[in-house]
Amino acid sequence: MANNILYFLSPQHTRSVIAEAWAEKANLEDWKIASSGWANPRRDPLSIKAMQEVNIDLTEKPVKKVNEALLDEASYIIAIYDFNNDPEPPLSPGHQQKVLKWHIPDPDKTSQTNIEKWAKYQEICDRIAENVKALEEDLNTATTP
């Protein structure tokens, strides 16, 4: 049974659902994993394709908007956004002490062509996987007596 909630947020839910999928693959014991978008949630088909390359299927994951109750219950909120091109997540002061921010570029805003956008989605999938792996180590350390 999950005792803690790890909540990933990104503006459109594209990058946060990638993180959710990697965290689920990590099988974090005692953690419930969730994700959503805070502005205009949608799924980019290239993000789905990039994750299929690593045998993770996002097609069945619904696109979700922020759930305030989950934000309140979350042990950690991971805000994933492009510090240079995205607005900061609209979080209340009460949520700020449990927020970790990951600077992950937005392929939609940093690509000129579809080929470049595709390559950037591959890069961010790898980068998010590395961040989740590091987070997994930190969470395991924090929950070990």
Coordinates of N, CA and C in Angstrom, one line a residue:
M1 N 0.8 -1.2 0.0 CA 0.0 0.0 0.0 C 0.9 1.2 0.0
A2 N 0.6 2.2 -0.9 CA 1.4 3.4 -1.0 C 1.1 4.3 0.2
N3 N 2.1 4.7 0.9 CA 2.0 5.6 2.0 C 2.3 7.0 1.6
N4 N 3.1 7.2 0.5 CA 3.5 8.5 0.1 C 3.1 8.7 -1.4
I5 N 2.9 10.0 -1.7 CA 2.5 10.4 -3.1 C 3.6 11.2 -3.7
L6 N 4.0 10.8 -4.9 CA 5.0 11.5 -5.7 C 4.2 12.0 -6.9
Y7 N 4.1 13.4 -7.0 CA 3.2 14.0 -8.0 C 4.1 14.8 -8.9
F8 N 4.1 14.4 -10.2 CA 4.8 15.1 -11.3 C 3.9 16.0 -12.0
L9 N 4.3 17.3 -12.2 CA 3.6 18.3 -12.9 C 4.4 18.9 -14.0
S10 N 3.7 19.1 -15.2 CA 4.3 19.9 -16.2 C 3.2 20.7 -16.9
P11 N 3.5 21.7 -17.7 CA 2.5 22.6 -18.2 C 1.4 21.8 -19.0
Q12 N 1.8 21.0 -20.0 CA 0.8 20.3 -20.8 C 0.6 18.8 -20.4
H13 N 1.3 18.3 -19.4 CA 1.2 16.9 -18.9 C 2.1 16.0 -19.8
T14 N 2.8 16.5 -20.8 CA 3.6 15.7 -21.6 C 4.8 15.2 -20.9
R15 N 5.6 16.1 -20.3 CA 6.8 15.7 -19.7 C 6.6 15.0 -18.3
S16 N 5.5 15.4 -17.7 CA 5.2 14.8 -16.4 C 4.7 13.4 -16.5
V17 N 4.0 13.1 -17.6 CA 3.5 11.7 -17.7 C 4.7 10.8 -18.1
I18 N 5.7 11.3 -18.8 CA 7.0 10.6 -19.0 C 7.6 10.2 -17.7
A19 N 7.7 11.2 -16.8 CA 8.3 11.0 -15.5 C 7.5 10.0 -14.7
E20 N 6.2 10.1 -14.8 CA 5.3 9.1 -14.1 C 5.6 7.7 -14.6
A21 N 5.7 7.5 -15.9 CA 5.9 6.2 -16.5 C 7.3 5.6 -16.0
W22 N 8.3 6.5 -16.0 CA 9.6 6.0 -15.5 C 9.6 5.7 -14.1
A23 N 8.9 6.5 -13.3 CA 8.8 6.2 -11.8 C 8.0 4.9 -11.6
E24 N 7.0 4.6 -12.4 CA 6.3 3.4 -12.3 C 7.1 2.2 -12.6
K25 N 8.0 2.3 -13.6 CA 8.9 1.3 -14.0 C 9.9 1.0 -12.9
A26 N 10.3 2.0 -12.1 CA 11.2 1.9 -11.0 C 10.6 1.1 -9.9
N27 N 9.3 0.9 -9.9 CA 8.7 0.1 -8.8 C 9.0 0.6 -7.4
L28 N 8.8 1.9 -7.2 CA 9.1 2.5 -5.9 C 8.1 2.0 -4.8
E29 N 8.7 1.3 -3.9 CA 7.8 0.7 -2.8 C 7.3 1.8 -2.0
D30 N 6.1 1.6 -1.5 CA 5.4 2.6 -0.6 C 5.2 3.9 -1.2
W31 N 5.2 4.1 -2.6 CA 4.9 5.3 -3.2 C 3.8 5.2 -4.2
K32 N 2.8 6.1 -4.2 CA 1.8 6.2 -5.2 C 2.4 7.3 -6.2
I33 N 2.3 7.0 -7.5 CA 2.8 7.9 -8.5 C 1.6 8.5 -9.3
A34 N 1.7 9.8 -9.5 CA 0.7 10.5 -10.2 C 1.3 11.6 -11.1
S35 N 0.6 12.1 -12.1 CA 1.1 13.2 -12.9 C -0.1 14.0 -13.5
S36 N 0.2 15.2 -13.9 CA -0.9 16.0 -14.5 C -0.2 17.2 -15.2
G37 N -1.1 18.0 -15.8 CA -0.6 19.3 -16.5 C -1.3 20.4 -15.8
W38 N -0.6 21.5 -15.7 CA -1.3 22.7 -15.0 C -1.9 23.7 -16.0
A39 N -1.5 23.6 -17.3 CA -2.0 24.5 -18.3 C -2.2 23.8 -19.6
N40 N -3.5 23.8 -20.1 CA -3.7 23.2 -21.4 C -3.2 21.8 -21.6
P41 N -3.6 20.8 -20.7 CA -3.1 19.5 -20.8 C -3.4 18.8 -22.1
R42 N -2.4 18.1 -22.7 CA -2.5 17.4 -23.9 C -1.3 16.4 -24.0
R43 N -1.3 15.6 -25.0 CA -0.2 14.6 -25.2 C 0.3 14.8 -26.6
D44 N 1.6 15.0 -26.7 CA 2.2 15.1 -28.0 C 2.5 13.7 -28.6
P45 N 2.1 13.4 -29.8 CA 2.3 12.0 -30.3 C 3.8 11.7 -30.4
L46 N 4.7 12.6 -30.5 CA 6.1 12.3 -30.6 C 6.6 11.9 -29.2
S47 N 6.0 12.3 -28.1 CA 6.4 11.9 -26.8 C 6.0 10.4 -26.6
I48 N 4.9 10.0 -27.1 CA 4.4 8.6 -27.1 C 5.4 7.8 -27.9
K49 N 5.8 8.2 -29.1 CA 6.7 7.5 -29.9 C 8.1 7.3 -29.3
A50 N 8.6 8.4 -28.6 CA 9.9 8.4 -28.0 C 9.9 7.3 -26.8
M51 N 8.8 7.3 -26.1 CA 8.7 6.3 -25.0 C 8.5 4.9 -25.5
Q52 N 7.9 4.7 -26.6 CA 7.8 3.4 -27.2 C 9.1 2.8 -27.6
E53 N 10.1 3.7 -27.9 CA 11.4 3.2 -28.2 C 12.1 2.5 -27.0
V54 N 11.6 2.8 -25.8 CA 12.2 2.2 -24.6 C 11.1 1.2 -23.9
N55 N 10.2 0.8 -24.8 CA 9.2 -0.2 -24.4 C 8.3 0.3 -23.3
I56 N 7.9 1.6 -23.3 CA 7.0 2.1 -22.3 C 5.8 2.7 -23.1
D57 N 4.6 2.2 -22.9 CA 3.4 2.6 -23.6 C 2.7 3.7 -22.9
L58 N 2.6 4.9 -23.4 CA 1.8 6.0 -22.8 C 0.4 6.1 -23.4
T59 N 0.0 5.3 -24.4 CA -1.2 5.5 -25.1 C -2.5 5.3 -24.2
E60 N -2.4 4.5 -23.2 CA -3.5 4.2 -22.3 C -3.5 5.2 -21.1
K61 N -2.6 6.0 -21.0 CA -2.5 7.0 -19.8 C -3.4 8.2 -20.2
P62 N -4.4 8.5 -19.4 CA -5.2 9.7 -19.7 C -4.5 11.0 -19.5
V63 N -4.9 12.0 -20.3 CA -4.4 13.3 -20.1 C -5.1 13.9 -18.9
K64 N -4.4 14.5 -17.9 CA -5.0 14.9 -16.7 C -4.6 16.4 -16.4
K65 N -5.6 17.1 -15.8 CA -5.3 18.4 -15.3 C -5.1 18.3 -13.8
V66 N -4.4 19.3 -13.2 CA -4.0 19.3 -11.8 C -5.2 18.9 -10.9
N67 N -4.9 18.0 -10.0 CA -5.8 17.6 -9.0 C -5.4 18.3 -7.6
E68 N -6.1 19.3 -7.2 CA -5.8 20.0 -6.0 C -5.7 19.1 -4.7
A69 N -6.6 18.1 -4.6 CA -6.5 17.2 -3.5 C -5.2 16.4 -3.5
L70 N -4.8 16.0 -4.6 CA -3.5 15.2 -4.7 C -2.3 16.1 -4.4
L71 N -2.4 17.4 -4.9 CA -1.3 18.3 -4.5 C -1.2 18.4 -3.0
D72 N -2.3 18.6 -2.3 CA -2.3 18.7 -0.9 C -1.8 17.5 -0.2
E73 N -2.1 16.3 -0.7 CA -1.7 15.0 -0.1 C -0.3 14.6 -0.5
A74 N 0.3 15.2 -1.6 CA 1.6 14.7 -2.1 C 2.7 15.0 -1.1
S75 N 3.6 14.0 -1.0 CA 4.8 14.1 -0.2 C 5.8 15.0 -0.9
Y76 N 5.9 14.8 -2.2 CA 6.8 15.6 -3.1 C 6.0 15.9 -4.3
I77 N 6.2 17.1 -4.8 CA 5.7 17.6 -6.1 C 6.9 17.9 -6.9
I78 N 7.0 17.3 -8.1 CA 8.1 17.5 -9.0 C 7.6 18.3 -10.2
A79 N 8.0 19.6 -10.2 CA 7.5 20.5 -11.3 C 8.6 20.4 -12.4
I80 N 8.1 19.9 -13.6 CA 9.0 19.7 -14.7 C 8.6 20.7 -15.8
Y81 N 9.5 21.7 -16.0 CA 9.2 22.7 -17.0 C 10.5 23.3 -17.5
D82 N 10.3 24.1 -18.6 CA 11.4 24.8 -19.2 C 11.6 26.1 -18.5
F83 N 12.6 26.3 -17.7 CA 12.7 27.5 -16.9 C 12.8 28.8 -17.8
N84 N 13.2 28.6 -19.1 CA 13.4 29.7 -20.0 C 12.1 30.1 -20.8
N85 N 11.2 29.1 -21.0 CA 10.1 29.2 -21.9 C 8.7 29.0 -21.3
D86 N 8.6 28.3 -20.1 CA 7.4 28.0 -19.5 C 7.1 28.9 -18.3
P87 N 5.9 29.2 -17.9 CA 5.6 29.8 -16.7 C 5.9 28.9 -15.5
E88 N 6.1 29.4 -14.3 CA 6.3 28.6 -13.1 C 4.9 28.0 -12.8
P89 N 4.9 26.8 -12.2 CA 3.7 26.2 -11.8 C 2.9 27.0 -10.8
P90 N 1.6 27.1 -11.0 CA 0.8 27.9 -10.0 C 0.5 27.1 -8.8
L91 N 1.5 27.1 -7.9 CA 1.3 26.4 -6.6 C 1.2 27.3 -5.5
S92 N 0.4 26.9 -4.5 CA 0.2 27.8 -3.3 C 1.4 27.8 -2.4
P93 N 1.5 28.8 -1.6 CA 2.7 28.8 -0.7 C 2.8 27.5 0.2
G94 N 1.6 26.9 0.5 CA 1.7 25.7 1.3 C 2.3 24.5 0.6
H95 N 2.3 24.6 -0.7 CA 2.9 23.5 -1.5 C 4.4 23.7 -1.7
Q96 N 4.9 24.9 -1.6 CA 6.3 25.2 -2.0 C 7.3 24.4 -1.3
Q97 N 7.1 24.1 0.0 CA 8.1 23.3 0.8 C 8.3 21.9 0.3
K98 N 7.4 21.4 -0.5 CA 7.6 20.0 -1.0 C 7.8 20.0 -2.5
V99 N 8.2 21.1 -3.1 CA 8.4 21.1 -4.6 C 9.9 21.0 -4.9
L100 N 10.1 20.1 -5.9 CA 11.4 20.0 -6.5 C 11.2 20.5 -8.0
K101 N 12.1 21.3 -8.5 CA 11.9 21.8 -9.9 C 13.0 21.2 -10.8
W102 N 12.5 20.6 -11.9 CA 13.4 20.1 -12.9 C 13.3 20.9 -14.2
H103 N 14.5 21.4 -14.6 CA 14.5 22.2 -15.9 C 14.7 21.2 -17.0
I104 N 13.6 21.0 -17.7 CA 13.6 20.1 -18.9 C 13.0 20.9 -20.0
P105 N 13.7 21.2 -21.1 CA 13.3 22.0 -22.2 C 12.0 21.4 -22.8
D106 N 11.2 22.3 -23.3 CA 10.0 21.9 -24.0 C 10.3 21.8 -25.5
P107 N 10.2 20.6 -26.1 CA 10.5 20.4 -27.5 C 9.6 21.3 -28.4
D108 N 8.4 21.5 -28.0 CA 7.5 22.4 -28.9 C 8.1 23.8 -29.0
K109 N 8.7 24.3 -27.9 CA 9.2 25.7 -27.9 C 10.6 25.8 -28.3
T110 N 11.4 24.7 -28.4 CA 12.8 24.8 -28.7 C 13.2 24.1 -30.0
S111 N 12.2 23.7 -30.8 CA 12.5 23.0 -32.0 C 11.9 23.8 -33.2
Q112 N 12.7 23.8 -34.3 CA 12.3 24.5 -35.5 C 11.6 23.5 -36.5
T113 N 11.9 22.2 -36.5 CA 11.3 21.3 -37.4 C 10.8 20.1 -36.6
N114 N 10.0 19.2 -37.3 CA 9.5 18.0 -36.6 C 10.7 17.0 -36.3
I115 N 11.7 17.0 -37.2 CA 12.8 16.1 -37.0 C 13.6 16.5 -35.7
E116 N 13.8 17.8 -35.6 CA 14.5 18.4 -34.4 C 13.6 18.1 -33.2
K117 N 12.3 18.3 -33.3 CA 11.4 18.1 -32.2 C 11.5 16.6 -31.7
W118 N 11.5 15.7 -32.7 CA 11.6 14.3 -32.4 C 12.8 14.0 -31.7
A119 N 14.0 14.5 -32.1 CA 15.3 14.3 -31.5 C 15.2 14.8 -30.0
K120 N 14.6 16.0 -29.8 CA 14.5 16.6 -28.5 C 13.6 15.7 -27.6
Y121 N 12.6 15.1 -28.1 CA 11.8 14.2 -27.3 C 12.6 13.0 -26.8
Q122 N 13.4 12.5 -27.7 CA 14.3 11.4 -27.3 C 15.2 11.8 -26.2
E123 N 15.8 13.0 -26.3 CA 16.7 13.5 -25.3 C 16.0 13.7 -24.0
I124 N 14.8 14.3 -24.0 CA 14.2 14.6 -22.7 C 13.7 13.3 -22.1
C125 N 13.3 12.3 -22.9 CA 12.9 11.0 -22.3 C 14.1 10.4 -21.5
D126 N 15.3 10.5 -22.1 CA 16.5 10.0 -21.4 C 16.8 10.8 -20.2
R127 N 16.7 12.1 -20.3 CA 17.0 13.0 -19.2 C 16.1 12.8 -18.0
I128 N 14.8 12.7 -18.3 CA 13.8 12.4 -17.3 C 14.1 11.1 -16.6
A129 N 14.5 10.1 -17.4 CA 14.8 8.8 -16.8 C 16.0 8.9 -15.9
E130 N 17.0 9.7 -16.2 CA 18.1 9.9 -15.3 C 17.7 10.6 -14.0
N131 N 16.8 11.6 -14.2 CA 16.3 12.3 -13.0 C 15.5 11.4 -12.1
V132 N 14.7 10.6 -12.7 CA 13.9 9.7 -11.9 C 14.8 8.7 -11.2
K133 N 15.8 8.2 -11.8 CA 16.7 7.3 -11.2 C 17.4 7.9 -10.0
A134 N 17.9 9.1 -10.2 CA 18.5 9.9 -9.0 C 17.5 10.1 -7.9
L135 N 16.2 10.4 -8.3 CA 15.2 10.6 -7.3 C 14.9 9.3 -6.6
E136 N 14.9 8.2 -7.3 CA 14.6 6.9 -6.7 C 15.7 6.6 -5.6
E137 N 16.9 6.9 -5.9 CA 18.0 6.7 -4.9 C 17.7 7.6 -3.7
D138 N 17.4 8.8 -3.9 CA 17.1 9.8 -2.8 C 15.9 9.3 -2.0
L139 N 14.8 8.8 -2.6 CA 13.6 8.4 -1.9 C 13.9 7.1 -1.1
N140 N 14.7 6.2 -1.7 CA 15.0 5.0 -1.0 C 15.9 5.3 0.3
T141 N 16.8 6.3 0.2 CA 17.6 6.7 1.3 C 16.7 7.4 2.4
A142 N 15.7 8.2 1.9 CA 14.9 8.9 2.9 C 13.9 8.0 3.6
T143 N 13.5 6.9 3.0 CA 12.6 6.0 3.6 C 13.3 4.8 4.4
T144 N 14.6 4.7 4.2 CA 15.3 3.6 4.9 C 15.6 4.1 6.4
P145 N 15.2 3.2 7.4 CA 15.4 3.6 8.8 C 16.9 3.7 9.1

